[in-house]
Amino acid sequence: MNSFGQLIRLTTFGESHGPAMGGVLDGMPPMVRIDIDEIRRHLARRRPGDKPCVSQRRESDEPEFLSGISTDGLTLGTPIGFIVRNLDARSGDYDGYSGKFRPNHADYTYYKKYGIHDFRGGGRASARETVSWVVAGSIARQWLEHLGIAIRAEFIETNNVADTAAEGDSTGGIVRCSVTGVTSPVGEPVHDKLHSRLAAAMMSINAAKGFEYGDGCRSAYMTGSASMDIFAPAGGDTPRILSNHSGGIQGGIANGMPIEFTVYFKPTPTVMQRVDSIDAAGNPCVIEPKGRHDPCVAIRAVPVVESMAALVLADMTRLDNSLSIHLRQ
Amino acid sequence: MNSFGQLIRLTTFGESHGPAMGGVLDGMPPMVRIDIDEIRRHLARRRPGDKPCVSQRRESDEPEFLSGISTDGLTLGTPIGFIVRNLDARSGDYDGYSGKFRPNHADYTYYKKYGIHDFRGGGRASARETVSWVVAGSIARQWLEHLGIAIRAEFIETNNVADTAAEGDSTGGIVRCSVTGVTSPVGEPVHDKLHSRLAAAMMSINAAKGFEYGDGCRSAYMTGSASMDIFAPAGGDTPRILSNHSGGIQGGIANGMPIEFTVYFKPTPTVMQRVDSIDAAGNPCVIEPKGRHDPCVAIRAVPVVESMAALVLADMTRLDNSLSIHLRQ
Amino acid sequence: MNSFGQLIRLTTFGESHGPAMGGVLDGMPPMVRIDIDEIRRHLARRRPGDKPCVSQRRESDEPEFLSGISTDGLTLGTPIGFIVRNLDARSGDYDGYSGKFRPNHADYTYYKKYGIHDFRGGGRASARETVSWVVAGSIARQWLEHLGIAIRAEFIETNNVADTAAEGDSTGGIVRCSVTGVTSPVGEPVHDKLHSRLAAAMMSINAAKGFEYGDGCRSAYMTGSASMDIFAPAGGDTPRILSNHSGGIQGGIANGMPIEFTVYFKPTPTVMQRVDSIDAAGNPCVIEPKGRHDPCVAIRAVPVVESMAALVLADMTRLDNSLSIHLRQ
Amino acid sequence: MNSFGQLIRLTTFGESHGPAMGGVLDGMPPMVRIDIDEIRRHLARRRPGDKPCVSQRRESDEPEFLSGISTDGLTLGTPIGFIVRNLDARSGDYDGYSGKFRPNHADYTYYKKYGIHDFRGGGRASARETVSWVVAGSIARQWLEHLGIAIRAEFIETNNVADTAAEGDSTGGIVRCSVTGVTSPVGEPVHDKLHSRLAAAMMSINAAKGFEYGDGCRSAYMTGSASMDIFAPAGGDTPRILSNHSGGIQGGIANGMPIEFTVYFKPTPTVMQRVDSIDAAGNPCVIEPKGRHDPCVAIRAVPVVESMAALVLADMTRLDNSLSIHLRQ
């Protein structure tokens, strides 16, 4: 429920305005050198407050590592526990929200499910959660980089974000991601297909509404004869594949081509408008805009998409490796 | 790897041209009356050969139930084992395919992963696998129907399938699904969000390339102010929600509105053309079209989408029920 | 619930007097040659009716393999589905048991849990279930044998079984098992310790009441100075260990010495006596002895213990292999 | 690997001489009032240094809760993250151990598995890990107490611990546990039997070598006629059961009688003697006794046994509850 992955598994905790976010990254291979500055760099890419058009909450986001890494920076093979303190949680901003259901947020459904909810900043449902994903993903990707795997995502602007922000409104956006260097047949048939796992991972990200890979949704409008990725001899074990309609995945397993997928994000649900709603007692109320929010969550989602992709690929690489060749004899 | 779900879990087996497909549906609640004819009806919707524009392979698809259902038709709470024999497996059709990698199929990646592959009809990667999903899903949905939950999917034609078939080509298509009657807060926060689970389930279906829910991919082009689902008082515990941009899910948890999602399918990779490829030895070869294939797999995917949705919802309903109210005191 | 293992996982189904027992063995490495006669040989060791002092139910126990093995006997890496038909299920023997709770059996607890129970032969709770474990375990051990791992269990007689049988009573017994050739550091720290997994596996076997490994229960009466397994240099990477109080496992991980454990079985709960009990309606009743039962279940448990050990070791070998050396760089 | 449980799951981290131990307890039902002093009380029972005959390491063991509990002490239904700092970690004591394999410890197997090991205090393999189990278990048992379930374990002395300690030696010991008030049919058939789960949990505890429930190992020497737990009418739904050979569990499911099991612990492997061994380079070495160790680990294991029992029962209660009655219609 709050865990993600099988052999390399991230378990997280934390409410937006509680003492800390944090997690446990279990299953990382031992003897991988971890560069903490590299983790900080990805956290900075995700951090609000550093750029125009994103939330003004200012957090240092300094991770504290509590286990699993030796004093000289090597993974031990044991679980990596870490926390990130919540320092700039201005819960006062949310007093007016107490018990009020903000539209398109998780306030109502959490309250319905649990009968109790930390309304401050969205509590557990806040996108602040993704700070832990970036810490963990930034560890996993350092191992993947040793294996020659690179993950790069980019933001695709759909509406003019600056204009939108100026109007007190918000806008959706798109993040496109490409993973190169996956030479092993990573991915499992049937129910753990690589793209199924990627889909689940990406749809876990706050505000994600759509996922596609390869030709994606537009393939529904294509013909088979226009969609073929032809195999050609290449002299060795590995064929050349002349196109990449498949997005690097066939039958759920990586075929060696770049793995390409896209995630579609809705607009931030909070806008700078008064909104009619109801409270936990069922009474009408008005929600006054306060707090600090992103006009376009997709911008900060770029390192989150990369981090979740890293966690999926690391997990499935270990899973595929469990079939490594001496096992087959 | 070949299992799906947590508390209600389907585990399947079977190669397309092997003796049988089959599965084990574990975790079904006891005392649910199962109508076998209803299962047959959904199998018939999925079956090739019964309608124009789909594969001409003719299978009776009669499931044999081996356990878990009492002689008078009630679930026992024990695992339901079932098999569906492969009767019309004309493996001869595939002789020419032996060791040849068909483009956009899983032949190459399976061979790369395992060093061995049942090339006949795609082996384990065949969409024939979905016969077991429909058996299991059609059991799960009978329980959901008792709970007042209805699942309906429909095919959206994108290109003219009949024309395509006549030309020996294939086309993609779209399946849209709606689930009504989910009144419990089904879905788990963070990593088991209802839409994450649905995404993983739908992307498991052969040829699925994209998934979206609610406003979906187009929400990336929308503004926040145009996307709000406003809560209004309704006299009781359950508010009225004035629109459904959220597709029935907020924060990963069902909010009581219809759950709406869409799956995009690529064209069948096999078309009636000669195709250049290579074989398992790395040598060039030509694949001559034989076998029986669907010009548009999305048509037969309709009951598969419904079945996978049923399995997800049944699993997560049991999971949510594990928090039922007397536990909270 | 009806699954066992993580990377090599067995899922089973079947009621004692239903149409068939069966299972799905998922995750077996590909390219392992399977000798069906070897499976039959282990099934024969488990089979009732072939020797004095065991149940007289006669089943041919011929497994039918439905997938996952190529026509020439190699595993495909895909799930292995199999069934074993119930042919000699004399349900008539159990008519008198309908709705009556036999003491020390699972009739009452299953009925309480599910509100319905297949009383015939114990239904799902019957030791007939173990036929599927032996099929699956006998596949897994053929792979382990390729890796040089051998599993041997033996029955230790506590009371005179023949005498007991003659008196219409039953007796408990002991099975001791030794696994040799485990040279990899199989086993995971903390919550997947090799001996924890073995304990869970062995305690799953019907009638098992106790588990110990290495010095076991008697170590509670020993001193530390008398329990030490001293390491001595041996010229290479692998030290000599001068004794085996640890039973081949230290910190949950195999240390290269023989893995030794013991399972204690209670007497068969059914004896040839009239017994007072109650029925499902809460009314007093008398249970008349019928059916065919083992005076000492531990005798037939020998191949079951071996099979469950094989499944645990195969699963954890694949898990350990997922950390194989190129991953660590 | 470092997680335990399914619906109520504990994931832990921490090396004995690293910055902190800690964990995430996921899946606790919401709205359970948590008394932190009660947690402290159980931590004090486990703490070394407070009583004769146990390790002299002095830790305050004050848990810091980071999430999942509201400011007024109610569980939120979200994961409970916590840490316990390692304050009195005198790593200097272990300098002499660096790279040396202590007999019967996990030094050698961890090093073999990971190629790297935190030798200080046993690193991840230290029994200090159990501090997190007691924190989590003490939360779970507060919920169980609301349900009327009580867990009590006691230490059974086998040798004279004080004498042993005076001699610089150590001794094994026994912990017996009884769980009362389990009125629901907790436990799952076949592979998640309540006693299988308890066995795995107890065998996870450092130094545990044997597990039994009900009549346990001695049942191997008993006859069936002397082992029967007879059902007698009791006026209502729930029968009287006239004895408890079954230890409260039949067919893996709780039958309403007290659940009784016993765990056997080996002596602490470290004794105050010089011991010959080898180091990580394969060279002979001598281990000089230093550090602070318990002459009998079983004494402090009492609250650990209770805590692990609480986690198993809480998890399986939620699992059983997922079948609560409205689901069965």
Short mmCIF file of C-alpha atoms in Angstrom, two decimals, chain A:
data_model
loop_
_atom_site.label_atom_id
_atom_site.label_comp_id
_atom_site.label_asym_id
_atom_site.label_seq_id
_atom_site.Cartn_x
_atom_site.Cartn_y
_atom_site.Cartn_z
CA MET A 1 0.00 0.00 0.00
CA ASN A 2 2.85 2.33 0.83
CA SER A 3 5.41 0.03 -0.75
CA PHE A 4 6.56 -0.07 -4.32
CA GLY A 5 8.58 -2.77 -6.06
CA GLN A 6 9.46 -6.36 -5.33
CA LEU A 7 13.21 -7.04 -5.12
CA ILE A 8 14.17 -3.41 -4.90
CA ARG A 9 11.36 -1.98 -2.86
CA LEU A 10 10.64 1.48 -1.58
CA THR A 11 8.39 1.91 1.47
CA THR A 12 7.51 5.47 2.42
CA PHE A 13 5.77 7.45 5.13
CA GLY A 14 5.00 11.04 6.01
CA GLU A 15 2.31 13.68 6.07
CA SER A 16 2.90 17.02 4.36
CA HIS A 17 2.81 19.00 7.61
CA GLY A 18 4.04 16.27 9.95
CA PRO A 19 7.58 16.07 11.34
CA ALA A 20 9.19 14.36 8.36
CA MET A 21 8.84 12.48 5.11
CA GLY A 22 10.95 9.39 4.72
CA GLY A 23 11.38 5.90 3.44
CA VAL A 24 13.20 2.62 3.34
CA LEU A 25 14.84 1.47 0.13
CA ASP A 26 15.30 -2.25 0.47
CA GLY A 27 17.13 -4.60 -1.87
CA MET A 28 19.74 -2.32 -3.38
CA PRO A 29 22.74 -4.39 -4.46
CA PRO A 30 25.78 -4.00 -2.24
CA MET A 31 29.03 -2.25 -3.18
CA VAL A 32 27.41 0.51 -5.22
CA ARG A 33 29.07 3.87 -4.59
CA ILE A 34 26.47 6.52 -3.76
CA ASP A 35 27.11 10.18 -4.45
CA ILE A 36 24.94 12.16 -2.05
CA ASP A 37 25.44 15.35 -4.03
CA GLU A 38 23.88 13.67 -7.02
CA ILE A 39 20.81 12.94 -4.90
CA ARG A 40 20.73 16.57 -3.77
CA ARG A 41 20.91 17.68 -7.39
CA HIS A 42 17.78 15.73 -8.30
CA LEU A 43 16.01 16.96 -5.16
CA ALA A 44 16.80 20.51 -6.23
CA ARG A 45 15.19 19.85 -9.62
CA ARG A 46 12.03 18.77 -7.80
CA ARG A 47 12.11 21.47 -5.12
CA PRO A 48 9.46 24.18 -5.08
CA GLY A 49 10.49 27.74 -4.59
CA ASP A 50 13.55 27.69 -6.79
CA LYS A 51 11.96 28.71 -10.01
CA PRO A 52 9.12 30.86 -11.24
CA CYS A 53 5.78 29.19 -11.82
CA VAL A 54 6.04 26.69 -8.97
CA SER A 55 4.94 26.61 -5.33
CA GLN A 56 6.66 29.06 -2.99
CA ARG A 57 7.03 26.58 -0.13
CA ARG A 58 10.74 26.57 0.72
CA GLU A 59 12.23 23.37 1.99
CA SER A 60 15.92 22.60 2.18
CA ASP A 61 15.01 18.97 1.44
CA GLU A 62 18.24 17.72 2.96
CA PRO A 63 17.99 13.95 3.30
CA GLU A 64 19.41 12.27 6.39
CA PHE A 65 20.61 8.73 5.73
CA LEU A 66 20.24 6.42 8.70
CA SER A 67 21.44 3.05 7.45
CA GLY A 68 22.48 0.91 4.52
CA ILE A 69 25.41 3.02 3.31
CA SER A 70 28.90 2.54 4.71
CA THR A 71 30.81 5.49 6.13
CA ASP A 72 32.79 5.60 2.89
CA GLY A 73 29.73 5.71 0.67
CA LEU A 74 29.12 2.12 -0.45
CA THR A 75 25.80 0.38 -0.23
CA LEU A 76 25.87 -2.49 2.25
CA GLY A 77 23.07 -4.56 0.73
CA THR A 78 21.00 -3.71 3.79
CA PRO A 79 17.96 -1.40 3.71
CA ILE A 80 18.65 2.29 3.28
CA GLY A 81 16.56 4.28 5.74
CA PHE A 82 16.27 8.03 5.23
CA ILE A 83 14.23 10.99 6.37
CA VAL A 84 13.63 14.49 5.06
CA ARG A 85 12.36 16.90 7.70
CA ASN A 86 9.39 19.15 6.99
CA LEU A 87 10.71 22.54 8.00
CA ASP A 88 8.59 25.10 6.18
CA ALA A 89 5.19 23.60 6.90
CA ARG A 90 3.01 26.63 7.49
CA SER A 91 0.04 24.74 8.77
CA GLY A 92 -1.60 28.01 9.70
CA ASP A 93 -2.27 28.51 6.01
CA TYR A 94 -4.55 25.54 6.15
CA ASP A 95 -6.62 26.40 9.20
CA GLY A 96 -9.46 27.46 6.99
CA TYR A 97 -9.35 24.10 5.27
CA SER A 98 -9.89 22.08 8.39
CA GLY A 99 -12.53 19.55 7.56
CA LYS A 100 -13.36 21.17 4.22
CA PHE A 101 -13.25 19.04 1.09
CA ARG A 102 -11.21 20.77 -1.60
CA PRO A 103 -12.41 19.81 -5.09
CA ASN A 104 -10.29 17.29 -7.05
CA HIS A 105 -8.13 16.72 -3.97
CA ALA A 106 -8.11 13.58 -1.87
CA ASP A 107 -9.66 15.21 1.21
CA TYR A 108 -13.07 13.68 0.77
CA THR A 109 -11.98 10.17 -0.19
CA TYR A 110 -9.37 9.91 2.58
CA TYR A 111 -11.91 11.10 5.11
CA LYS A 112 -14.47 8.62 3.80
CA LYS A 113 -11.98 5.77 3.88
CA TYR A 114 -10.41 6.38 7.27
CA GLY A 115 -12.91 8.54 9.17
CA ILE A 116 -9.99 10.82 9.99
CA HIS A 117 -7.69 12.91 7.80
CA ASP A 118 -4.79 15.26 8.28
CA PHE A 119 -6.20 18.11 6.24
CA ARG A 120 -3.04 20.23 6.60
CA GLY A 121 -1.47 20.44 3.18
CA GLY A 122 -3.27 17.32 2.03
CA GLY A 123 -1.60 15.16 4.67
CA ARG A 124 -0.45 11.88 3.22
CA ALA A 125 -1.97 12.70 -0.20
CA SER A 126 0.32 15.68 -0.75
CA ALA A 127 2.80 15.68 -3.60
CA ARG A 128 5.39 16.37 -0.92
CA GLU A 129 5.49 12.55 -0.73
CA THR A 130 7.45 12.54 -3.96
CA VAL A 131 10.49 13.96 -2.16
CA SER A 132 11.08 10.44 -0.84
CA TRP A 133 10.63 8.98 -4.29
CA VAL A 134 13.33 11.23 -5.65
CA VAL A 135 15.74 10.31 -2.85
CA ALA A 136 15.21 6.61 -3.50
CA GLY A 137 15.10 6.89 -7.27
CA SER A 138 18.31 8.89 -7.25
CA ILE A 139 20.01 6.05 -5.43
CA ALA A 140 18.66 3.42 -7.80
CA ARG A 141 19.70 5.36 -10.87
CA GLN A 142 23.29 5.55 -9.67
CA TRP A 143 23.40 1.78 -9.85
CA LEU A 144 21.67 1.78 -13.23
CA GLU A 145 24.25 4.25 -14.52
CA HIS A 146 26.96 1.74 -13.65
CA LEU A 147 25.08 -0.70 -15.87
CA GLY A 148 25.03 1.85 -18.70
CA ILE A 149 21.39 2.82 -18.32
CA ALA A 150 20.42 6.47 -18.64
CA ILE A 151 17.01 7.99 -17.88
CA ARG A 152 15.99 11.39 -19.16
CA ALA A 153 12.60 13.07 -18.96
CA GLU A 154 11.50 16.44 -20.27
CA PHE A 155 8.56 18.74 -19.74
CA ILE A 156 6.33 19.52 -22.71
CA GLU A 157 4.46 22.77 -22.25
CA THR A 158 0.84 22.68 -23.42
CA ASN A 159 -0.52 26.02 -22.29
CA ASN A 160 1.53 29.08 -21.37
CA VAL A 161 2.35 28.44 -17.72
CA ALA A 162 3.51 31.97 -16.91
CA ASP A 163 0.24 33.42 -18.19
CA THR A 164 -1.76 30.93 -16.32
CA ALA A 165 0.11 31.64 -13.09
CA ALA A 166 -0.46 35.35 -13.53
CA GLU A 167 -4.19 34.70 -13.81
CA GLY A 168 -4.27 32.64 -10.59
CA ASP A 169 -5.20 29.58 -12.59
CA SER A 170 -3.28 26.36 -13.24
CA THR A 171 -2.61 24.20 -16.28
CA GLY A 172 -1.89 20.60 -17.14
CA GLY A 173 1.28 19.43 -18.84
CA ILE A 174 3.13 16.49 -20.32
CA VAL A 175 6.32 14.67 -19.35
CA ARG A 176 8.06 12.51 -21.91
CA CYS A 177 10.71 10.03 -20.78
CA SER A 178 13.34 7.97 -22.56
CA VAL A 179 15.46 5.19 -21.08
CA THR A 180 18.52 4.09 -23.01
CA GLY A 181 21.07 1.36 -22.47
CA VAL A 182 18.76 -1.43 -21.32
CA THR A 183 20.47 -4.35 -23.04
CA SER A 184 19.09 -7.15 -20.82
CA PRO A 185 15.64 -8.64 -21.46
CA VAL A 186 14.17 -6.75 -18.53
CA GLY A 187 10.45 -7.24 -17.94
CA GLU A 188 8.30 -10.24 -17.18
CA PRO A 189 5.58 -11.80 -19.30
CA VAL A 190 1.87 -11.54 -18.67
CA HIS A 191 1.30 -9.60 -15.41
CA ASP A 192 4.60 -7.92 -14.70
CA LYS A 193 5.17 -6.53 -18.14
CA LEU A 194 7.69 -3.73 -18.11
CA HIS A 195 5.15 -1.29 -19.47
CA SER A 196 2.52 -2.42 -16.94
CA ARG A 197 4.93 -1.71 -14.14
CA LEU A 198 5.86 1.63 -15.66
CA ALA A 199 2.18 2.48 -16.07
CA ALA A 200 1.44 1.70 -12.43
CA ALA A 201 4.48 3.68 -11.31
CA MET A 202 3.66 6.74 -13.38
CA MET A 203 -0.03 6.69 -12.48
CA SER A 204 1.06 6.73 -8.82
CA ILE A 205 2.41 10.23 -9.31
CA ASN A 206 0.07 12.93 -8.09
CA ALA A 207 -2.03 14.44 -10.89
CA ALA A 208 -1.10 11.84 -13.53
CA LYS A 209 -4.13 11.07 -15.71
CA GLY A 210 -2.74 9.21 -18.70
CA PHE A 211 0.12 6.92 -19.71
CA GLU A 212 1.27 5.61 -23.06
CA TYR A 213 4.39 3.98 -24.47
CA GLY A 214 5.82 3.67 -27.94
CA ASP A 215 3.25 4.75 -30.50
CA GLY A 216 0.85 4.99 -27.57
CA CYS A 217 -2.69 6.24 -27.92
CA ARG A 218 -2.22 7.25 -31.53
CA SER A 219 -1.55 3.60 -32.44
CA ALA A 220 -5.29 3.10 -32.05
CA TYR A 221 -5.63 5.05 -35.28
CA MET A 222 -2.85 3.28 -37.17
CA THR A 223 -2.71 0.21 -39.41
CA GLY A 224 -0.55 -2.82 -38.78
CA SER A 225 1.42 -2.41 -41.97
CA ALA A 226 2.46 1.10 -40.89
CA SER A 227 3.48 0.01 -37.38
CA MET A 228 6.09 -2.69 -37.97
CA ASP A 229 9.46 -2.71 -36.29
CA ILE A 230 11.48 -4.84 -38.70
CA PHE A 231 14.37 -7.01 -37.46
CA ALA A 232 17.53 -6.95 -39.55
CA PRO A 233 20.73 -8.97 -39.13
CA ALA A 234 23.51 -7.15 -37.30
CA GLY A 235 26.32 -9.63 -37.25
CA GLY A 236 25.95 -10.78 -33.64
CA ASP A 237 23.39 -11.96 -31.17
CA THR A 238 21.53 -8.70 -31.15
CA PRO A 239 19.56 -7.78 -34.26
CA ARG A 240 19.11 -4.28 -35.53
CA ILE A 241 15.53 -3.09 -35.20
CA LEU A 242 14.73 -0.57 -37.87
CA SER A 243 12.12 1.51 -36.04
CA ASN A 244 10.68 1.89 -32.58
CA HIS A 245 6.89 1.86 -32.76
CA SER A 246 7.09 -0.62 -29.88
CA GLY A 247 8.75 1.93 -27.59
CA GLY A 248 11.50 -0.51 -26.70
CA ILE A 249 9.18 -3.15 -25.24
CA GLN A 250 7.75 -6.25 -26.93
CA GLY A 251 5.62 -8.75 -25.05
CA GLY A 252 6.40 -6.80 -21.89
CA ILE A 253 10.17 -7.32 -22.24
CA ALA A 254 12.80 -4.77 -23.25
CA ASN A 255 14.05 -5.36 -26.78
CA GLY A 256 17.16 -3.17 -26.55
CA MET A 257 15.74 -0.09 -28.23
CA PRO A 258 15.13 3.09 -26.20
CA ILE A 259 12.20 2.70 -23.84
CA GLU A 260 9.90 5.63 -24.50
CA PHE A 261 6.80 6.63 -22.66
CA THR A 262 4.73 9.70 -21.89
CA VAL A 263 2.77 10.81 -18.85
CA TYR A 264 -0.10 13.28 -18.96
CA PHE A 265 -0.74 15.49 -15.95
CA LYS A 266 -3.89 17.36 -15.07
CA PRO A 267 -3.78 20.96 -13.81
CA THR A 268 -3.11 21.56 -10.12
CA PRO A 269 -6.55 21.35 -8.54
CA THR A 270 -5.98 24.38 -6.31
CA VAL A 271 -6.43 27.74 -8.03
CA MET A 272 -6.59 31.24 -6.62
CA GLN A 273 -10.38 31.40 -6.55
CA ARG A 274 -13.07 31.06 -3.92
CA VAL A 275 -14.74 27.68 -4.35
CA ASP A 276 -18.01 26.37 -2.95
CA SER A 277 -17.75 23.03 -1.24
CA ILE A 278 -18.93 21.12 1.81
CA ASP A 279 -17.21 20.18 5.05
CA ALA A 280 -16.88 16.87 6.86
CA ALA A 281 -20.23 17.46 8.58
CA GLY A 282 -21.94 17.74 5.19
CA ASN A 283 -22.52 21.48 5.51
CA PRO A 284 -21.90 23.99 2.72
CA CYS A 285 -18.71 26.01 3.05
CA VAL A 286 -16.45 28.23 1.01
CA ILE A 287 -12.80 27.50 0.43
CA GLU A 288 -10.66 30.62 0.30
CA PRO A 289 -7.45 30.26 -1.63
CA LYS A 290 -4.34 30.19 0.54
CA GLY A 291 -1.28 27.99 0.68
CA ARG A 292 1.42 27.79 -1.95
CA HIS A 293 0.78 25.77 -5.04
CA ASP A 294 2.22 25.02 -8.41
CA PRO A 295 0.40 26.43 -11.41
CA CYS A 296 1.72 23.40 -13.34
CA VAL A 297 2.68 20.29 -11.37
CA ALA A 298 4.13 18.65 -14.46
CA ILE A 299 7.20 20.89 -14.30
CA ARG A 300 8.39 19.52 -10.98
CA ALA A 301 7.24 16.04 -11.96
CA VAL A 302 10.16 15.62 -14.36
CA PRO A 303 12.64 14.24 -11.76
CA VAL A 304 9.78 12.29 -10.16
CA VAL A 305 9.05 10.53 -13.45
CA GLU A 306 12.75 9.75 -13.81
CA SER A 307 12.95 8.49 -10.23
CA MET A 308 9.97 6.19 -10.56
CA ALA A 309 11.35 4.88 -13.85
CA ALA A 310 14.66 4.23 -12.10
CA LEU A 311 12.95 2.29 -9.33
CA VAL A 312 10.99 0.17 -11.81
CA LEU A 313 14.03 -0.57 -13.93
CA ALA A 314 16.26 -1.36 -10.97
CA ASP A 315 13.68 -3.71 -9.50
CA MET A 316 13.08 -5.51 -12.78
CA THR A 317 16.77 -5.69 -13.57
CA ARG A 318 17.35 -7.53 -10.32
CA LEU A 319 14.37 -9.73 -11.15
CA ASP A 320 15.71 -10.52 -14.62
CA ASN A 321 19.15 -11.10 -13.21
CA SER A 322 17.72 -13.79 -10.97
CA LEU A 323 17.52 -15.86 -14.16
CA SER A 324 21.13 -15.19 -15.10
CA ILE A 325 22.73 -17.75 -17.25
CA HIS A 326 24.21 -20.24 -14.81
CA LEU A 327 20.72 -20.73 -13.45
CA ARG A 328 19.50 -22.00 -16.75
CA GLN A 329 21.78 -24.98 -16.96
#
